[in-house]
Amino acid sequence: MGMEKQIVDRKADADTARTMADTMYREAFDLDFQLRNIFSAAEIEAGETTVSVAHVDVTALVRGLIAAFGHKAAEKRLTVVLDPGEEQLTFKTDPDKLQKALANLLANSIEFNREGKRVTIRAWRENARLNISMTDEGHGIPEGDRKKVFDRFVQLDTGIRKRHKGHGLGLSITKALIEMLDGAVTLTGAEGKGCVFTVSIAELGTHRAVDVTSGDGNEFIFEGGAQF
């Protein structure tokens, strides 16, 4: 708020104001992301979440997430790539829940990756299921800790020397949301060589017509051309 006041009062030159604006955006992004997770966790705990089905452009959704987290990847000089797979992969599911689950996985892959490395995302359809994997090149997770990282408020990096931000909610939210989509999330990889998180979900609404299309988890197009 102090930075905003300086900009509003025109006490900062153009370059300083640009730097301040960049800092404010990064801080606001982190705050917004954490608050969304807190609200999601509260809704899940209260049993107030419902599933809405749409034709989801999975490719566009993933690319949108990569763009949204671009500044986070740039901070660590990371490259985030989407393995093309199908040119346009569409799937019947809940776009909002899928987006929130993948956003947490991407945030995790960036946060715990080594500087200058890569995050590789793959999306493919197999046996009527949508599979999405996220591979980082971080330090990996010991096999004995792989189940508990999905528990709420659990962080392996704790104490006064804690190096990573967050509240230990992201992976627990991802697991809960993916299970609501009739799916599962798994963690594999070798300690010291990174992690591979893979979600696999069933197609929803296969026995009824769905006339809603979602491009990025937030934009919806209804049959007839109405867009929201």
C-alpha positions as a Python dict, from the first residue, in 0.01 Angstrom:
ca = {
    (1, 'M'): (0, 0, 0),
    (2, 'G'): (294, 229, 63),
    (3, 'M'): (415, 169, -291),
    (4, 'E'): (67, 234, -432),
    (5, 'K'): (48, 563, -240),
    (6, 'Q'): (379, 679, -387),
    (7, 'I'): (257, 602, -739),
    (8, 'V'): (-81, 770, -681),
    (9, 'D'): (91, 1078, -538),
    (10, 'R'): (335, 1077, -835),
    (11, 'K'): (636, 1066, -605),
    (12, 'A'): (807, 797, -813),
    (13, 'D'): (963, 838, -1157),
    (14, 'A'): (851, 612, -1442),
    (15, 'D'): (1115, 343, -1393),
    (16, 'T'): (1065, 329, -1017),
    (17, 'A'): (687, 319, -1060),
    (18, 'R'): (722, 31, -1307),
    (19, 'T'): (936, -163, -1058),
    (20, 'M'): (688, -91, -781),
    (21, 'A'): (395, -203, -998),
    (22, 'D'): (577, -527, -1079),
    (23, 'T'): (637, -594, -711),
    (24, 'M'): (275, -519, -623),
    (25, 'Y'): (151, -755, -895),
    (26, 'R'): (371, -1039, -769),
    (27, 'E'): (262, -989, -410),
    (28, 'A'): (-105, -958, -509),
    (29, 'F'): (-78, -1275, -721),
    (30, 'D'): (64, -1471, -427),
    (31, 'L'): (-199, -1334, -188),
    (32, 'D'): (-483, -1410, -430),
    (33, 'F'): (-354, -1763, -488),
    (34, 'Q'): (-326, -1837, -115),
    (35, 'L'): (-670, -1690, -40),
    (36, 'R'): (-830, -1896, -316),
    (37, 'N'): (-676, -2206, -160),
    (38, 'I'): (-802, -2114, 185),
    (39, 'F'): (-1155, -2057, 49),
    (40, 'S'): (-1140, -2383, -148),
    (41, 'A'): (-1027, -2576, 159),
    (42, 'A'): (-1311, -2422, 363),
    (43, 'E'): (-1569, -2513, 97),
    (44, 'I'): (-1440, -2870, 74),
    (45, 'E'): (-1443, -2905, 453),
    (46, 'A'): (-1801, -2774, 470),
    (47, 'G'): (-1917, -3000, 186),
    (48, 'E'): (-2034, -2698, -13),
    (49, 'T'): (-1869, -2781, -345),
    (50, 'T'): (-2073, -2897, -642),
    (51, 'V'): (-1960, -3037, -975),
    (52, 'S'): (-2049, -2854, -1299),
    (53, 'V'): (-1979, -3020, -1633),
    (54, 'A'): (-1862, -2849, -1952),
    (55, 'H'): (-1669, -2932, -2266),
    (56, 'V'): (-1323, -2819, -2150),
    (57, 'D'): (-1049, -2718, -2392),
    (58, 'V'): (-774, -2878, -2185),
    (59, 'T'): (-496, -2750, -2410),
    (60, 'A'): (-612, -2389, -2373),
    (61, 'L'): (-660, -2432, -1998),
    (62, 'V'): (-303, -2558, -1949),
    (63, 'R'): (-155, -2288, -2171),
    (64, 'G'): (-346, -2028, -1974),
    (65, 'L'): (-195, -2157, -1650),
    (66, 'I'): (154, -2152, -1798),
    (67, 'A'): (104, -1787, -1896),
    (68, 'A'): (-42, -1695, -1555),
    (69, 'F'): (255, -1847, -1371),
    (70, 'G'): (509, -1711, -1619),
    (71, 'H'): (649, -1455, -1377),
    (72, 'K'): (694, -1723, -1109),
    (73, 'A'): (888, -1942, -1352),
    (74, 'A'): (1097, -1643, -1465),
    (75, 'E'): (1204, -1572, -1106),
    (76, 'K'): (1382, -1910, -1103),
    (77, 'R'): (1481, -1904, -1472),
    (78, 'L'): (1261, -2208, -1533),
    (79, 'T'): (1120, -2326, -1863),
    (80, 'V'): (762, -2457, -1853),
    (81, 'V'): (665, -2655, -2162),
    (82, 'L'): (351, -2832, -2275),
    (83, 'D'): (409, -3154, -2463),
    (84, 'P'): (180, -3089, -2763),
    (85, 'G'): (7, -3427, -2772),
    (86, 'E'): (-327, -3361, -2939),
    (87, 'E'): (-351, -3019, -3103),
    (88, 'Q'): (-679, -2952, -2923),
    (89, 'L'): (-773, -3187, -2643),
    (90, 'T'): (-1131, -3145, -2517),
    (91, 'F'): (-1289, -3336, -2231),
    (92, 'K'): (-1614, -3329, -2034),
    (93, 'T'): (-1536, -3230, -1677),
    (94, 'D'): (-1560, -2944, -1427),
    (95, 'P'): (-1328, -2669, -1564),
    (96, 'D'): (-1300, -2472, -1240),
    (97, 'K'): (-1198, -2771, -1030),
    (98, 'L'): (-955, -2897, -1293),
    (99, 'Q'): (-797, -2554, -1321),
    (100, 'K'): (-756, -2516, -943),
    (101, 'A'): (-604, -2863, -913),
    (102, 'L'): (-355, -2806, -1197),
    (103, 'A'): (-270, -2455, -1072),
    (104, 'N'): (-161, -2602, -739),
    (105, 'L'): (45, -2871, -910),
    (106, 'L'): (215, -2613, -1132),
    (107, 'A'): (282, -2383, -835),
    (108, 'N'): (435, -2679, -651),
    (109, 'S'): (650, -2782, -950),
    (110, 'I'): (785, -2428, -983),
    (111, 'E'): (840, -2372, -611),
    (112, 'F'): (1032, -2694, -553),
    (113, 'N'): (1227, -2707, -879),
    (114, 'R'): (1593, -2623, -915),
    (115, 'E'): (1683, -2290, -1073),
    (116, 'G'): (1732, -2296, -1447),
    (117, 'K'): (1558, -2632, -1490),
    (118, 'R'): (1234, -2735, -1663),
    (119, 'V'): (874, -2827, -1589),
    (120, 'T'): (717, -3053, -1851),
    (121, 'I'): (340, -3092, -1874),
    (122, 'R'): (176, -3369, -2075),
    (123, 'A'): (-195, -3418, -2141),
    (124, 'W'): (-343, -3719, -2314),
    (125, 'R'): (-659, -3926, -2337),
    (126, 'E'): (-642, -4299, -2267),
    (127, 'N'): (-921, -4551, -2207),
    (128, 'A'): (-1184, -4274, -2186),
    (129, 'R'): (-985, -4095, -1916),
    (130, 'L'): (-796, -3766, -1919),
    (131, 'N'): (-439, -3790, -1791),
    (132, 'I'): (-218, -3492, -1713),
    (133, 'S'): (135, -3524, -1579),
    (134, 'M'): (363, -3254, -1443),
    (135, 'T'): (734, -3335, -1422),
    (136, 'D'): (992, -3118, -1247),
    (137, 'E'): (1367, -3149, -1205),
    (138, 'G'): (1384, -3071, -835),
    (139, 'H'): (1525, -3269, -544),
    (140, 'G'): (1238, -3517, -537),
    (141, 'I'): (1051, -3655, -237),
    (142, 'P'): (1159, -3961, -35),
    (143, 'E'): (927, -4254, -97),
    (144, 'G'): (827, -4268, 270),
    (145, 'D'): (698, -3908, 255),
    (146, 'R'): (499, -3930, -67),
    (147, 'K'): (163, -4007, 90),
    (148, 'K'): (173, -3749, 365),
    (149, 'V'): (247, -3455, 131),
    (150, 'F'): (-121, -3480, 30),
    (151, 'D'): (-232, -3424, 390),
    (152, 'R'): (-356, -3079, 485),
    (153, 'F'): (-103, -2835, 637),
    (154, 'V'): (184, -3081, 586),
    (155, 'Q'): (512, -2938, 459),
    (156, 'L'): (836, -3132, 455),
    (157, 'D'): (1034, -2809, 470),
    (158, 'T'): (962, -2667, 818),
    (159, 'G'): (1121, -2477, 1105),
    (160, 'I'): (1315, -2153, 1115),
    (161, 'R'): (1509, -2250, 803),
    (162, 'K'): (1196, -2301, 595),
    (163, 'R'): (1274, -2187, 240),
    (164, 'H'): (938, -2226, 69),
    (165, 'K'): (618, -2023, 93),
    (166, 'G'): (271, -2162, 146),
    (167, 'H'): (49, -2321, 407),
    (168, 'G'): (64, -2685, 304),
    (169, 'L'): (-282, -2672, 146),
    (170, 'G'): (-213, -2701, -226),
    (171, 'L'): (-165, -3074, -268),
    (172, 'S'): (-446, -3164, -27),
    (173, 'I'): (-683, -2942, -228),
    (174, 'T'): (-563, -3097, -554),
    (175, 'K'): (-629, -3447, -419),
    (176, 'A'): (-978, -3355, -294),
    (177, 'L'): (-1078, -3181, -618),
    (178, 'I'): (-948, -3459, -842),
    (179, 'E'): (-1135, -3719, -636),
    (180, 'M'): (-1453, -3514, -688),
    (181, 'L'): (-1391, -3555, -1061),
    (182, 'D'): (-1387, -3933, -1018),
    (183, 'G'): (-1010, -3941, -1043),
    (184, 'A'): (-684, -3983, -858),
    (185, 'V'): (-349, -3808, -831),
    (186, 'T'): (-24, -4002, -799),
    (187, 'L'): (333, -3905, -720),
    (188, 'T'): (633, -4086, -866),
    (189, 'G'): (996, -4008, -942),
    (190, 'A'): (1336, -4078, -794),
    (191, 'E'): (1472, -3894, -492),
    (192, 'G'): (1723, -3638, -610),
    (193, 'K'): (1586, -3643, -964),
    (194, 'G'): (1254, -3462, -938),
    (195, 'C'): (885, -3548, -909),
    (196, 'V'): (614, -3656, -1148),
    (197, 'F'): (259, -3571, -1040),
    (198, 'T'): (-6, -3737, -1256),
    (199, 'V'): (-382, -3682, -1243),
    (200, 'S'): (-625, -3918, -1410),
    (201, 'I'): (-996, -3835, -1425),
    (202, 'A'): (-1302, -3996, -1576),
    (203, 'E'): (-1519, -3811, -1826),
    (204, 'L'): (-1828, -3666, -1657),
    (205, 'G'): (-2175, -3625, -1800),
    (206, 'T'): (-2130, -3898, -2060),
    (207, 'H'): (-2497, -3996, -2040),
    (208, 'R'): (-2643, -3651, -2095),
    (209, 'A'): (-2601, -3361, -2336),
    (210, 'V'): (-2368, -3082, -2231),
    (211, 'D'): (-2408, -2747, -2409),
    (212, 'V'): (-2142, -2546, -2226),
    (213, 'T'): (-1784, -2502, -2345),
    (214, 'S'): (-1498, -2366, -2132),
    (215, 'G'): (-1174, -2244, -2280),
    (216, 'D'): (-972, -2160, -1972),
    (217, 'G'): (-1172, -2253, -1664),
    (218, 'N'): (-1330, -1907, -1635),
    (219, 'E'): (-1476, -1829, -1979),
    (220, 'F'): (-1792, -2019, -2074),
    (221, 'I'): (-1966, -2035, -2412),
    (222, 'F'): (-2322, -2167, -2419),
    (223, 'E'): (-2487, -2334, -2714),
    (224, 'G'): (-2624, -2054, -2930),
    (225, 'G'): (-2319, -1829, -2890),
    (226, 'A'): (-2376, -1660, -2553),
    (227, 'Q'): (-2041, -1599, -2382),
    (228, 'F'): (-1967, -1523, -2015),
}
